[in-house]
CSV table of C-alpha atoms and ligand atoms in Angstrom, one decimal:
chain,number,residue,atom,x,y,z
A,1,MET,CA,-32.7,3.6,-25.5
A,2,ILE,CA,-31.6,0.7,-27.8
A,3,LYS,CA,-32.1,1.5,-31.5
A,4,SER,CA,-32.9,-1.3,-33.8
A,5,THR,CA,-30.2,-0.7,-36.3
A,6,ASN,CA,-27.3,-2.9,-37.4
A,7,GLN,CA,-23.8,-2.5,-35.7
A,8,ILE,CA,-25.0,-1.1,-32.4
A,9,PHE,CA,-23.5,-3.9,-30.4
A,10,SER,CA,-19.9,-3.8,-31.5
A,11,GLU,CA,-17.9,-3.9,-28.2
A,12,ILE,CA,-17.4,-6.1,-25.2
A,13,ARG,CA,-18.9,-4.4,-22.1
A,14,PHE,CA,-19.2,-5.3,-18.4
A,15,ASP,CA,-21.6,-2.5,-17.5
A,16,TRP,CA,-24.9,-3.6,-18.9
A,17,ASP,CA,-27.9,-2.5,-16.9
A,18,LYS,CA,-31.2,-4.3,-16.4
A,19,GLU,CA,-33.3,-1.8,-18.4
A,20,GLU,CA,-31.0,-2.1,-21.5
A,21,ILE,CA,-31.1,-5.8,-21.2
A,22,LYS,CA,-34.9,-5.8,-21.0
A,23,GLU,CA,-35.0,-3.8,-24.2
A,24,ILE,CA,-32.7,-6.3,-25.9
A,25,LEU,CA,-34.9,-9.2,-24.7
A,26,ASN,CA,-38.0,-7.5,-25.9
A,27,MET,CA,-36.7,-6.3,-29.3
A,28,PRO,CA,-38.8,-7.4,-32.4
A,29,LEU,CA,-37.6,-11.0,-32.8
A,30,ILE,CA,-36.5,-10.4,-36.4
A,31,ASP,CA,-34.2,-7.5,-35.2
A,32,LEU,CA,-32.9,-9.4,-32.2
A,33,MET,CA,-32.0,-12.4,-34.4
A,34,TRP,CA,-30.2,-10.1,-36.8
A,35,GLU,CA,-28.3,-8.2,-34.2
A,36,SER,CA,-27.2,-11.4,-32.3
A,37,GLN,CA,-26.0,-12.9,-35.6
A,38,VAL,CA,-24.0,-9.9,-36.4
A,39,VAL,CA,-22.3,-10.0,-33.0
A,40,HIS,CA,-21.7,-13.7,-33.3
A,41,ARG,CA,-20.1,-13.5,-36.8
A,42,LYS,CA,-18.0,-10.6,-35.6
A,43,PHE,CA,-16.5,-12.4,-32.6
A,44,ASN,CA,-16.8,-16.1,-33.4
A,45,SER,CA,-16.8,-18.7,-36.1
A,46,TYR,CA,-19.7,-21.0,-36.6
A,47,GLU,CA,-18.1,-23.8,-34.6
A,48,VAL,CA,-20.2,-25.7,-32.1
A,49,GLN,CA,-18.5,-27.2,-29.0
A,50,LEU,CA,-19.8,-30.7,-28.1
A,51,ALA,CA,-19.8,-31.2,-24.3
A,52,SER,CA,-20.8,-34.7,-23.0
A,53,LEU,CA,-22.3,-34.9,-19.5
A,54,TYR,CA,-22.0,-37.7,-17.1
A,55,SER,CA,-23.6,-38.0,-13.7
A,56,VAL,CA,-20.8,-39.4,-11.5
A,57,LYS,CA,-22.8,-39.3,-8.3
A,58,THR,CA,-26.6,-39.3,-8.6
A,59,GLY,CA,-29.3,-38.4,-6.1
A,60,GLY,CA,-29.5,-37.9,-2.4
A,61,CYS,CA,-28.5,-34.2,-2.4
A,62,GLU,CA,-29.3,-32.2,0.7
A,63,GLU,CA,-30.1,-29.0,-1.2
A,64,ASP,CA,-33.7,-28.1,-1.9
A,65,CYS,CA,-33.5,-26.8,-5.5
A,66,SER,CA,-37.1,-27.0,-6.5
A,67,TYR,CA,-36.4,-28.0,-10.1
A,68,CYS,CA,-34.1,-30.9,-9.3
A,69,SER,CA,-34.9,-34.6,-9.2
A,70,GLN,CA,-31.7,-35.3,-7.2
A,71,SER,CA,-32.8,-33.3,-4.1
A,72,ILE,CA,-33.8,-35.3,-1.1
A,73,TYR,CA,-36.9,-33.0,-1.0
A,74,SER,CA,-38.1,-34.3,-4.4
A,75,ALA,CA,-40.3,-37.4,-4.8
A,76,SER,CA,-38.8,-38.2,-8.2
A,77,GLN,CA,-38.1,-41.8,-9.0
A,78,ILE,CA,-34.6,-41.7,-10.2
A,79,LYS,CA,-31.8,-44.2,-10.2
A,80,SER,CA,-29.7,-42.9,-7.4
A,81,HIS,CA,-26.2,-44.4,-7.1
A,82,PRO,CA,-23.0,-43.7,-5.1
A,83,GLN,CA,-20.0,-42.2,-6.9
A,84,PHE,CA,-18.8,-44.2,-9.9
A,85,GLU,CA,-15.2,-45.5,-9.9
A,86,VAL,CA,-12.5,-43.6,-11.7
A,87,GLU,CA,-12.1,-46.4,-14.4
A,88,ASP,CA,-15.8,-46.4,-15.2
A,89,VAL,CA,-15.9,-42.7,-15.6
A,90,LEU,CA,-12.9,-42.7,-17.8
A,91,SER,CA,-14.2,-45.4,-20.0
A,92,ARG,CA,-17.3,-43.3,-20.4
A,93,ALA,CA,-15.2,-40.3,-21.3
A,94,LYS,CA,-13.4,-42.4,-24.0
A,95,ILE,CA,-16.8,-43.3,-25.6
A,96,ALA,CA,-17.7,-39.6,-25.6
A,97,LYS,CA,-14.4,-38.8,-27.3
A,98,GLU,CA,-14.9,-41.5,-29.9
A,99,GLU,CA,-18.3,-40.0,-30.6
A,100,GLY,CA,-16.6,-36.6,-31.2
A,101,ALA,CA,-17.1,-34.8,-27.9
A,102,ASP,CA,-14.6,-32.0,-27.1
A,103,ARG,CA,-15.4,-31.6,-23.5
A,104,PHE,CA,-16.4,-34.1,-20.8
A,105,CYS,CA,-18.5,-32.7,-18.0
A,106,MET,CA,-18.9,-34.6,-14.7
A,107,GLY,CA,-21.7,-34.0,-12.2
A,108,TRP,CA,-22.0,-34.7,-8.5
A,109,ALA,CA,-25.3,-34.3,-6.6
A,110,TRP,CA,-23.6,-32.5,-3.8
A,111,ARG,CA,-24.3,-29.3,-1.9
A,112,GLU,CA,-20.5,-28.9,-1.6
A,113,ILE,CA,-17.3,-30.7,-2.2
A,114,ARG,CA,-15.9,-32.4,0.9
A,115,ASP,CA,-12.2,-33.5,1.2
A,116,GLY,CA,-11.5,-37.2,1.3
A,117,LYS,CA,-11.6,-40.2,-1.0
A,118,PRO,CA,-14.4,-39.1,-3.3
A,119,PHE,CA,-12.6,-35.8,-3.9
A,120,ASN,CA,-9.3,-37.6,-4.5
A,121,SER,CA,-11.1,-39.7,-7.1
A,122,MET,CA,-12.5,-36.5,-8.7
A,123,LEU,CA,-8.9,-35.3,-9.1
A,124,GLU,CA,-8.0,-38.6,-10.8
A,125,MET,CA,-11.0,-38.3,-13.1
A,126,VAL,CA,-10.0,-34.8,-14.1
A,127,LYS,CA,-6.4,-35.9,-14.8
A,128,GLY,CA,-7.6,-38.9,-16.8
A,129,VAL,CA,-10.0,-36.9,-19.0
A,130,ARG,CA,-7.2,-34.4,-19.7
A,131,GLU,CA,-4.9,-37.2,-20.7
A,132,LEU,CA,-7.5,-38.3,-23.2
A,133,GLY,CA,-7.0,-34.9,-24.9
A,134,MET,CA,-10.4,-33.6,-23.8
A,135,GLU,CA,-11.5,-30.5,-21.9
A,136,ALA,CA,-12.7,-31.5,-18.4
A,137,CYS,CA,-15.5,-29.8,-16.5
A,138,VAL,CA,-16.8,-30.5,-13.0
A,139,THR,CA,-20.1,-29.5,-11.4
A,140,ALA,CA,-20.3,-30.5,-7.8
A,141,GLY,CA,-21.6,-27.6,-5.7
A,142,MET,CA,-19.7,-25.2,-3.5
A,143,ILE,CA,-16.0,-25.4,-3.2
A,144,THR,CA,-13.1,-24.1,-1.0
A,145,ASP,CA,-10.1,-22.2,-2.2
A,146,ASP,CA,-7.9,-25.1,-1.5
A,147,GLN,CA,-10.1,-27.5,-3.5
A,148,ALA,CA,-10.3,-25.1,-6.4
A,149,LEU,CA,-6.4,-25.0,-6.5
A,150,LYS,CA,-6.2,-28.8,-6.4
A,151,LEU,CA,-8.6,-29.1,-9.2
A,152,ALA,CA,-6.7,-26.5,-11.2
A,153,LYS,CA,-3.5,-28.4,-10.6
A,154,ALA,CA,-5.2,-31.6,-11.8
A,155,GLY,CA,-5.8,-29.8,-15.1
A,156,LEU,CA,-9.5,-28.9,-14.7
A,157,THR,CA,-10.6,-26.7,-17.7
A,158,ALA,CA,-13.9,-25.4,-16.2
A,159,TYR,CA,-16.1,-25.6,-13.2
A,160,ASN,CA,-19.9,-25.3,-13.7
A,161,HIS,CA,-21.9,-23.5,-11.1
A,162,ASN,CA,-25.1,-21.8,-12.2
A,163,LEU,CA,-26.9,-18.8,-10.8
A,164,ASP,CA,-30.1,-20.4,-12.0
A,165,THR,CA,-32.2,-17.2,-11.9
A,166,SER,CA,-32.3,-13.6,-10.8
A,167,PRO,CA,-31.2,-12.5,-7.3
A,168,GLU,CA,-34.9,-11.3,-6.8
A,169,TYR,CA,-36.6,-14.6,-7.8
A,170,TYR,CA,-34.0,-16.9,-6.4
A,171,GLU,CA,-35.6,-17.4,-2.9
A,172,ASN,CA,-38.7,-18.9,-4.7
A,173,ILE,CA,-36.5,-21.7,-6.0
A,174,ILE,CA,-33.9,-22.6,-3.4
A,175,SER,CA,-33.8,-21.9,0.3
A,176,THR,CA,-30.8,-23.9,1.5
A,177,ARG,CA,-28.1,-21.8,0.0
A,178,THR,CA,-28.0,-18.1,-0.9
A,179,TYR,CA,-27.3,-16.2,-4.1
A,180,GLN,CA,-24.2,-14.8,-2.4
A,181,ASP,CA,-22.9,-18.4,-1.7
A,182,ARG,CA,-23.1,-19.0,-5.5
A,183,LEU,CA,-21.3,-15.8,-6.3
A,184,ASP,CA,-18.6,-16.7,-3.8
A,185,THR,CA,-18.1,-20.2,-5.4
A,186,ILE,CA,-17.7,-18.6,-8.8
A,187,LYS,CA,-15.1,-16.2,-7.5
A,188,ARG,CA,-13.1,-19.0,-5.9
A,189,VAL,CA,-13.1,-20.9,-9.3
A,190,ARG,CA,-12.0,-17.7,-11.1
A,191,ASN,CA,-9.3,-17.0,-8.5
A,192,ALA,CA,-7.9,-20.5,-9.0
A,193,GLY,CA,-7.4,-19.9,-12.7
A,194,ILE,CA,-10.2,-22.3,-13.7
A,195,ASN,CA,-12.6,-21.2,-16.5
A,196,VAL,CA,-16.1,-20.3,-15.2
A,197,CYS,CA,-19.1,-22.1,-16.6
A,198,CYS,CA,-22.1,-20.2,-15.3
A,199,GLY,CA,-25.7,-19.8,-16.5
A,200,GLY,CA,-29.2,-20.3,-15.6
A,201,ILE,CA,-32.6,-21.8,-16.3
A,202,ILE,CA,-35.8,-20.3,-17.9
A,203,GLY,CA,-39.2,-21.7,-17.2
A,204,LEU,CA,-39.0,-21.6,-13.4
A,205,GLY,CA,-41.9,-19.1,-13.3
A,206,GLU,CA,-39.7,-16.1,-13.5
A,207,ASN,CA,-40.7,-13.0,-15.6
A,208,GLN,CA,-38.8,-11.1,-18.3
A,209,GLY,CA,-37.4,-8.8,-15.7
A,210,ASP,CA,-35.9,-11.7,-13.8
A,211,ARG,CA,-34.3,-13.0,-17.0
A,212,ALA,CA,-32.8,-9.6,-17.6
A,213,SER,CA,-31.6,-9.5,-14.1
A,214,LEU,CA,-29.9,-12.9,-14.4
A,215,LEU,CA,-28.2,-11.7,-17.6
A,216,GLU,CA,-27.2,-8.5,-15.9
A,217,VAL,CA,-25.3,-10.4,-13.2
A,218,LEU,CA,-23.6,-12.7,-15.7
A,219,SER,CA,-22.7,-9.9,-18.1
A,220,ASN,CA,-21.3,-7.7,-15.4
A,221,MET,CA,-18.7,-10.4,-14.4
A,222,ASN,CA,-15.3,-9.3,-15.6
A,223,PRO,CA,-14.2,-11.4,-17.4
A,224,HIS,CA,-17.4,-12.9,-18.6
A,225,PRO,CA,-17.9,-16.6,-17.8
A,226,GLU,CA,-16.1,-18.5,-20.6
A,227,SER,CA,-19.3,-20.6,-20.9
A,228,VAL,CA,-22.9,-19.8,-20.2
A,229,PRO,CA,-25.3,-22.7,-20.2
A,230,ILE,CA,-28.9,-21.6,-20.9
A,231,ASN,CA,-31.2,-24.4,-19.7
A,232,SER,CA,-35.0,-24.5,-20.1
A,233,LEU,CA,-36.7,-26.3,-17.2
A,234,VAL,CA,-37.1,-30.0,-17.6
A,235,ALA,CA,-40.2,-30.3,-15.5
A,236,ILE,CA,-39.5,-33.6,-13.8
A,237,GLU,CA,-42.2,-35.6,-12.1
A,238,GLY,CA,-41.9,-35.5,-8.3
A,239,THR,CA,-40.2,-32.1,-8.2
A,240,GLU,CA,-42.0,-29.0,-6.9
A,241,LEU,CA,-41.9,-27.5,-10.4
A,242,GLU,CA,-43.4,-30.6,-12.1
A,243,ASN,CA,-46.4,-28.7,-13.3
A,244,ASN,CA,-44.7,-25.6,-14.6
A,245,LYS,CA,-45.9,-24.4,-18.0
A,246,GLU,CA,-43.6,-25.4,-20.8
A,247,ILE,CA,-41.8,-22.3,-22.3
A,248,ASP,CA,-42.3,-21.3,-25.9
A,249,SER,CA,-39.2,-22.0,-28.0
A,250,ILE,CA,-39.2,-18.3,-28.9
A,251,GLU,CA,-38.3,-17.5,-25.3
A,252,MET,CA,-35.3,-19.7,-25.6
A,253,ILE,CA,-34.2,-18.0,-28.9
A,254,ARG,CA,-34.6,-14.6,-27.2
A,255,MET,CA,-32.5,-15.7,-24.2
A,256,ILE,CA,-29.7,-17.2,-26.4
A,257,ALA,CA,-29.7,-14.1,-28.6
A,258,ALA,CA,-29.5,-11.7,-25.7
A,259,ALA,CA,-26.7,-13.7,-24.0
A,260,ARG,CA,-24.8,-13.6,-27.3
A,261,ILE,CA,-25.1,-9.9,-27.6
A,262,LEU,CA,-24.1,-9.3,-23.9
A,263,MET,CA,-21.3,-11.7,-23.8
A,264,PRO,CA,-19.9,-11.7,-27.3
A,265,LYS,CA,-17.0,-14.2,-26.9
A,266,SER,CA,-18.5,-16.6,-24.4
A,267,LYS,CA,-19.6,-20.1,-25.4
A,268,ILE,CA,-23.4,-19.9,-25.1
A,269,ARG,CA,-24.5,-23.4,-24.5
A,270,LEU,CA,-28.0,-24.5,-25.6
A,271,SER,CA,-28.5,-26.8,-22.6
A,272,ALA,CA,-31.3,-28.7,-20.9
A,273,GLY,CA,-34.7,-28.8,-22.7
A,274,ARG,CA,-33.3,-29.4,-26.2
A,275,GLU,CA,-35.5,-32.4,-26.7
A,276,LYS,CA,-38.6,-30.2,-26.6
A,277,LEU,CA,-37.2,-27.9,-29.3
A,278,THR,CA,-37.9,-28.6,-32.9
A,279,LYS,CA,-35.0,-28.9,-35.3
A,280,GLU,CA,-35.9,-25.5,-36.7
A,281,ALA,CA,-36.0,-23.9,-33.3
A,282,GLN,CA,-32.5,-25.3,-32.5
A,283,ILE,CA,-31.3,-24.0,-35.9
A,284,LEU,CA,-32.5,-20.5,-34.9
A,285,CYS,CA,-30.6,-20.8,-31.6
A,286,PHE,CA,-27.4,-21.6,-33.5
A,287,GLN,CA,-28.0,-18.8,-35.9
A,288,CYS,CA,-28.4,-16.4,-32.9
A,289,GLY,CA,-25.1,-17.5,-31.4
A,290,ALA,CA,-25.5,-20.7,-29.5
A,291,ASN,CA,-22.1,-22.4,-30.0
A,292,SER,CA,-22.1,-25.3,-27.6
A,293,ILE,CA,-24.5,-28.2,-26.7
A,294,PHE,CA,-24.7,-31.0,-24.3
A,295,TYR,CA,-24.0,-34.0,-26.6
A,296,GLY,CA,-25.1,-37.5,-25.8
A,297,ASP,CA,-28.3,-39.2,-25.0
A,298,GLU,CA,-28.4,-38.4,-21.3
A,299,LEU,CA,-28.1,-35.3,-19.2
A,300,LEU,CA,-28.0,-36.1,-15.5
A,301,THR,CA,-31.3,-37.8,-14.8
A,302,THR,CA,-33.2,-37.0,-18.0
A,303,SER,CA,-32.7,-37.7,-21.7
A,304,ASN,CA,-31.1,-35.7,-24.5
A,305,PRO,CA,-31.0,-36.1,-28.2
A,306,SER,CA,-28.7,-39.0,-29.4
A,307,PHE,CA,-25.1,-38.5,-30.7
A,308,GLN,CA,-26.3,-39.5,-34.2
A,309,ASP,CA,-29.2,-37.2,-34.4
A,310,ASP,CA,-27.1,-34.2,-33.2
A,311,ARG,CA,-24.3,-35.0,-35.7
A,312,LYS,CA,-26.9,-35.1,-38.5
A,313,LEU,CA,-28.4,-31.8,-37.2
A,314,LEU,CA,-25.1,-30.0,-37.1
A,315,LYS,CA,-24.1,-31.3,-40.5
A,316,ASP,CA,-27.4,-30.1,-42.0
A,317,VAL,CA,-26.9,-26.7,-40.4
A,318,GLY,CA,-23.4,-26.6,-41.9
A,319,VAL,CA,-21.5,-25.6,-38.7
A,320,ILE,CA,-18.1,-27.0,-37.8
A,321,PHE,CA,-17.9,-29.3,-34.9
A,322,ASN,CA,-14.8,-31.1,-33.7
A,323,LYS,CA,-12.6,-30.7,-36.8
A,324,ALA,CA,-10.4,-33.7,-35.9
A,325,PHE,CA,-13.4,-36.0,-35.5
A,326,GLU,CA,-14.9,-34.8,-38.8
A,327,SER,CA,-11.8,-35.5,-40.8
A,328,VAL,CA,-11.6,-39.1,-39.4
A,329,GLU,CA,-15.3,-39.6,-40.2
A,330,LYS,CA,-14.7,-38.3,-43.8
A,331,LYS,CA,-11.8,-40.8,-44.3
A,332,VAL,CA,-13.9,-43.7,-42.9
A,333,SER,CA,-16.9,-42.9,-45.2
A,334,SER,CA,-14.7,-42.6,-48.3
A,335,LEU,CA,-13.2,-46.1,-47.7
B,1,LIG,N1,-25.1,-30.1,-7.4
B,1,LIG,C1,-24.3,-29.2,-8.2
B,1,LIG,C2,-24.9,-27.8,-8.3
B,1,LIG,O1,-26.1,-27.6,-8.0
B,1,LIG,O2,-24.1,-26.9,-8.6
B,1,LIG,C3,-24.1,-29.7,-9.6
B,1,LIG,C4,-25.3,-30.4,-10.4
B,1,LIG,S1,-26.7,-29.4,-10.7
B,1,LIG,C5,-27.8,-30.6,-11.3
B,1,LIG,C6,-26.3,-28.3,-12.1
B,1,LIG,C7,-27.3,-27.4,-12.7
B,1,LIG,O3,-28.2,-28.1,-13.5
B,1,LIG,C8,-28.2,-26.7,-11.8
B,1,LIG,O4,-27.6,-25.5,-11.2
B,1,LIG,C9,-29.3,-26.2,-12.7
B,1,LIG,O5,-29.0,-25.0,-13.3
B,1,LIG,C10,-29.3,-27.3,-13.8
B,1,LIG,N2,-30.5,-28.2,-13.7
B,1,LIG,C11,-30.7,-29.1,-12.7
B,1,LIG,N3,-31.9,-29.7,-12.9
B,1,LIG,C12,-32.5,-29.1,-14.0
B,1,LIG,C13,-33.8,-29.2,-14.6
B,1,LIG,N4,-34.7,-30.1,-14.2
B,1,LIG,N5,-34.0,-28.4,-15.7
B,1,LIG,C14,-33.1,-27.6,-16.1
B,1,LIG,N6,-31.9,-27.4,-15.5
B,1,LIG,C15,-31.6,-28.1,-14.5
B,2,LIG,C1,-26.1,-27.2,-16.8
B,2,LIG,O1,-26.2,-25.9,-16.9
B,2,LIG,N1,-27.1,-28.0,-17.2
B,2,LIG,C2,-26.7,-29.4,-17.0
B,2,LIG,C3,-25.2,-29.2,-16.4
B,2,LIG,N2,-25.1,-27.8,-16.3
B,2,LIG,C4,-24.8,-29.9,-15.2
B,2,LIG,C5,-27.6,-30.2,-16.1
B,2,LIG,C6,-29.0,-30.3,-16.7
B,2,LIG,C7,-29.8,-31.2,-15.9
B,2,LIG,C8,-31.2,-31.4,-16.5
B,2,LIG,C9,-32.0,-32.3,-15.7
B,2,LIG,C10,-31.5,-33.7,-15.4
B,2,LIG,O2,-31.1,-34.4,-16.3
B,2,LIG,O3,-31.6,-34.1,-14.2
B,3,LIG,FE1,-28.3,-30.7,-5.4
B,3,LIG,FE2,-27.3,-29.5,-7.5
B,3,LIG,FE3,-29.8,-30.7,-7.6
B,3,LIG,FE4,-29.4,-28.5,-6.2
B,3,LIG,S1,-29.2,-28.7,-8.4
B,3,LIG,S2,-30.5,-30.3,-5.5
B,3,LIG,S3,-27.4,-28.7,-5.5
B,3,LIG,S4,-27.8,-31.7,-7.3
C-alpha cells in the first residue's frame, strides 16, 4: 500500500508491480505532483532537453498501427515522400542546432530497416548529425543485431522504438507486429550499446490499468530506458482512431508524474499532443518531472509549437535549456 507521505520514493527500482503503479497513478493529484517533484529534484536538475524531429521518409508504411497517418491502411491525406537526401537532412539538423536543439531525431515510416542504399544513407546522416555536435536519434522500426551495431559504430546516441500501450491492450491497436517483436527490437538496441528511447501513447482507448501495465513493462527494464516519450494521441483524420475522445490534460500530468517516480533518472519526454495542452498544463508537466520536449514546428505529419513559443515558455518557467545556446543568445541580445 502506497502511503501519501513525502520521501517514500527515494530509490531506483526495477521491480515495480502493476498494483503499486495503479496506486501511484490514482493518488490525489496534489500528492502525486508533490511526490514526483521531490523525486525529480533529488535525481535531476531542472534542465529540459530539446529534441527536434524530422521525418526523413514519410508515408507508405506497411504496418497497421491504428493511430498512424503513415500506414497504408489509413486514409489520411499526408504529404508522402521517398527518403530525403543526406545533405537535405543535415541542413535541417543545422537549422535545429541554430535554434538551440540538443538532439536531432530522424524518423522513417518503415516496418523494419532493410540493408542497402537507404540504410547506408541513414548511417551517413547519423555521422553528420554527430559531427554537428548534436545527439542523434533514429526511429525506423525493427532492426537486426548487425544493423544496430553499424548504427552504434556510426555514433548513434539513441534509438526510439515505443511499446505504445500495455501488452493486454496492444492487439486492439496493431495487428501486424507483436509486443514481443517490439521488446526484441529494444533488446537489440540495448545490446549494441545504443541508448534506448521507449515510451507510449495515452488516449488510444486504454484504461488506467493499461497505463499502469505499460509503465510496469518500462520500469522493469534494467537499466531503465534513457528516454521515455509520453505521447497523447494526435487523432488524425483518416486514421482508425480519428474520433477518439481527447484526453484531459490531468491524465497527461498523472502519466508524466508516475513515469518520473518509477524511472527517476530517465529523460521523460512530453511528446506528441503538446499543442492541445495549455501553457499551464505544460508547466505542471515540467514541475512533475518532464525534462525533454520535441522542439520545432513539426512532428512527423502533424504540427507542434514553434521554436520561439517554446523558448518563451521555457524562459518563463525558468528552467535551463541548452546552456551553450542560452549564453550565445544573451550575448546577442546585449549587443
Ligand atoms: N515506423 C517507426 C516505428 O513505428 O517505430 C518509427 C516512426 S513511428 C511514427 C514512432 C512512434 O510515434 C510510434 O510508435 C507512436 O508511439 C508515435 N506516434 C505515431 N503516430 C502518433 C499519433 N498520431 N499520436 C501520438 N503518437 C504517435
Ligand atoms: C515519439 O514517441 N513520438 C514522436 C517520435 N517518437 C517519433 C512521433 C509523434 C508523431 C505524432 C503524429 C505525427 O506527427 O504524425
Ligand atoms: Fe509505420 Fe511506425 Fe506508423 Fe506504425 S507507427 S504505421 S510502423 S510509421
